[in-house]
Every structure is written in structure tokens, then in C-alpha cells.
Amino acid sequence: MMPAQFQIDLFDEIRNLLGGFEPIVLASVMHELNGLARAQGRNGAAARMGLMLGERCTIAETAARQPEPVDEQIIDYAVRNNSIVVTNDRGLREALLARGIGVISMRKQKKLELLRR
């Protein structure tokens, strides 16, 4: 939802940070965005933009243990596939960093930065 909130071109910014990359989004994230997109206002609009961006990505299924929260599915996927995760969610960011997973996040609401521990 970052592009709608901060008016940045997410794919260009990631390309500037990493060079080439393969954008992947979990099917469960798309499902969550679909639910959020039904809302009115900024959050609904941001979720609808997130869905449009997700359509430009490879959609990955997970073998989630039911009912595993979406954040846990993201962490599990990133650990198993040695992936970098793009998020502005503070709790998810800290959980990923604690497990040694790189995170791309907003810096000063203008630029993306790659965080690692």
C-alpha cells in the first residue's frame, strides 16, 4: 500500500536499490488486500492500488498451516526462499530482521531503503 500512501513508483525504487529482481506476492496477501479494498477512504484506495501492483507480480501459493496469520506466511516464505521483503509494517519488519531477512522499507516518506541485521 506504500505507493498510494507515499506516491512513489515501487518497482522503479526497488530496481534502483537492487538492480534486477523478481516481484513475488503471496496469494494470501492478495486475498487480504481484496478484503481491505472493499473499504471506503484512503485504506480502501491503497489496498486497491496494492491489488493492481500485485497483478504485476508472480503470485505464490504457500503451504500455510491453518489458520496461520499472513505475516507468519510472509516470514516463512522469506526464510525458505532467502527473499527480501518489502513492508512498512513495523512488527513484520522487526520479525523479519530478527530472522536475518532483508527488508525494504520507506525512509523519511521519500525513498526506499534496504535494512539488514
One Martini backbone bead per residue (centre of mass of N, CA, C, O) as a GRO file, in nm:
protein
  117
    1MET     BB    1   0.051   0.068  -0.002
    2MET     BB    2   0.279   0.277  -0.047
    3PRO     BB    3   0.222   0.420  -0.322
    4ALA     BB    4  -0.039   0.565  -0.220
    5GLN     BB    5   0.079   0.703   0.041
    6PHE     BB    6   0.377   0.816  -0.116
    7GLN     BB    7   0.412   0.847  -0.421
    8ILE     BB    8   0.557   0.583  -0.554
    9ASP     BB    9   0.771   0.380  -0.751
   10LEU     BB   10   0.829   0.077  -0.653
   11PHE     BB   11   0.984  -0.067  -0.886
   12ASP     BB   12   1.198   0.153  -0.933
   13GLU     BB   13   1.311   0.163  -0.645
   14ILE     BB   14   1.400  -0.134  -0.633
   15ARG     BB   15   1.584  -0.125  -0.880
   16ASN     BB   16   1.779   0.086  -0.755
   17LEU     BB   17   1.866  -0.106  -0.518
   18LEU     BB   18   1.900  -0.410  -0.685
   19GLY     BB   19   1.805  -0.417  -0.966
   20GLY     BB   20   1.729  -0.708  -1.029
   21PHE     BB   21   1.393  -0.862  -1.007
   22GLU     BB   22   1.135  -1.071  -0.849
   23PRO     BB   23   0.808  -1.027  -0.815
   24ILE     BB   24   0.639  -1.134  -0.513
   25VAL     BB   25   0.316  -1.266  -0.413
   26LEU     BB   26   0.098  -1.369  -0.197
   27ALA     BB   27  -0.213  -1.494  -0.201
   28SER     BB   28  -0.286  -1.399   0.090
   29VAL     BB   29  -0.233  -1.100   0.034
   30MET     BB   30  -0.442  -1.063  -0.187
   31HIS     BB   31  -0.680  -1.143  -0.009
   32GLU     BB   32  -0.644  -0.918   0.199
   33LEU     BB   33  -0.666  -0.683  -0.002
   34ASN     BB   34  -0.948  -0.750  -0.102
   35GLY     BB   35  -1.085  -0.686   0.167
   36LEU     BB   36  -0.975  -0.389   0.198
   37ALA     BB   37  -1.093  -0.277  -0.084
   38ARG     BB   38  -1.396  -0.240   0.025
   39ALA     BB   39  -1.319   0.010   0.142
   40GLN     BB   40  -1.324   0.324   0.226
   41GLY     BB   41  -1.094   0.539   0.138
   42ARG     BB   42  -0.759   0.519   0.179
   43ASN     BB   43  -0.732   0.215   0.244
   44GLY     BB   44  -0.892   0.113   0.002
   45ALA     BB   45  -0.721   0.251  -0.217
   46ALA     BB   46  -0.451   0.121  -0.138
   47ALA     BB   47  -0.547  -0.173  -0.182
   48ARG     BB   48  -0.617  -0.142  -0.483
   49MET     BB   49  -0.327  -0.076  -0.564
   50GLY     BB   50  -0.203  -0.335  -0.453
   51LEU     BB   51  -0.352  -0.519  -0.652
   52MET     BB   52  -0.232  -0.403  -0.910
   53LEU     BB   53   0.061  -0.469  -0.834
   54GLY     BB   54   0.020  -0.777  -0.786
   55GLU     BB   55  -0.043  -0.836  -1.094
   56ARG     BB   56   0.282  -0.785  -1.160
   57CYS     BB   57   0.318  -1.052  -1.010
   58THR     BB   58   0.408  -1.329  -0.867
   59ILE     BB   59   0.199  -1.586  -0.753
   60ALA     BB   60   0.218  -1.737  -0.434
   61GLU     BB   61   0.195  -2.026  -0.279
   62THR     BB   62   0.114  -2.176   0.036
   63ALA     BB   63   0.178  -2.407   0.315
   64ALA     BB   64  -0.034  -2.331   0.524
   65ARG     BB   65  -0.115  -2.326   0.843
   66GLN     BB   66  -0.403  -2.363   0.992
   67PRO     BB   67  -0.438  -2.038   1.096
   68GLU     BB   68  -0.209  -1.858   0.945
   69PRO     BB   69  -0.076  -1.575   0.945
   70VAL     BB   70   0.036  -1.370   0.705
   71ASP     BB   71   0.303  -1.287   0.835
   72GLU     BB   72   0.403  -1.581   0.874
   73GLN     BB   73   0.402  -1.651   0.573
   74ILE     BB   74   0.612  -1.444   0.492
   75ILE     BB   75   0.841  -1.544   0.670
   76ASP     BB   76   0.853  -1.836   0.569
   77TYR     BB   77   0.908  -1.768   0.273
   78ALA     BB   78   1.167  -1.599   0.314
   79VAL     BB   79   1.333  -1.821   0.447
   80ARG     BB   80   1.303  -2.049   0.224
   81ASN     BB   81   1.389  -1.817  -0.025
   82ASN     BB   82   1.575  -1.582   0.036
   83SER     BB   83   1.415  -1.309   0.086
   84ILE     BB   84   1.294  -0.995   0.020
   85VAL     BB   85   1.102  -0.752   0.202
   86VAL     BB   86   0.819  -0.543   0.153
   87THR     BB   87   0.774  -0.304   0.427
   88ASN     BB   88   0.597  -0.090   0.688
   89ASP     BB   89   0.565  -0.296   0.904
   90ARG     BB   90   0.702  -0.305   1.207
   91GLY     BB   91   0.657  -0.596   1.309
   92LEU     BB   92   0.751  -0.741   1.052
   93ARG     BB   93   1.026  -0.614   1.026
   94GLU     BB   94   1.141  -0.719   1.299
   95ALA     BB   95   1.096  -1.022   1.246
   96LEU     BB   96   1.277  -1.038   0.996
   97LEU     BB   97   1.542  -0.925   1.113
   98ALA     BB   98   1.566  -1.143   1.342
   99ARG     BB   99   1.599  -1.367   1.088
  100GLY     BB  100   1.784  -1.225   0.851
  101ILE     BB  101   1.588  -1.051   0.682
  102GLY     BB  102   1.543  -0.851   0.435
  103VAL     BB  103   1.435  -0.497   0.416
  104ILE     BB  104   1.201  -0.291   0.257
  105SER     BB  105   1.174   0.062   0.329
  106MET     BB  106   1.084   0.356   0.441
  107ARG     BB  107   1.240   0.688   0.405
  108LYS     BB  108   1.106   0.978   0.484
  109GLN     BB  109   0.869   0.943   0.267
  110LYS     BB  110   1.068   0.899  -0.019
  111LYS     BB  111   1.248   0.639   0.032
  112LEU     BB  112   1.410   0.349  -0.011
  113GLU     BB  113   1.534   0.086   0.211
  114LEU     BB  114   1.789  -0.138   0.310
  115LEU     BB  115   1.756  -0.383   0.560
  116ARG     BB  116   1.998  -0.514   0.805
  117ARG     BB  117   2.155  -0.757   1.054
   0.00000   0.00000   0.00000
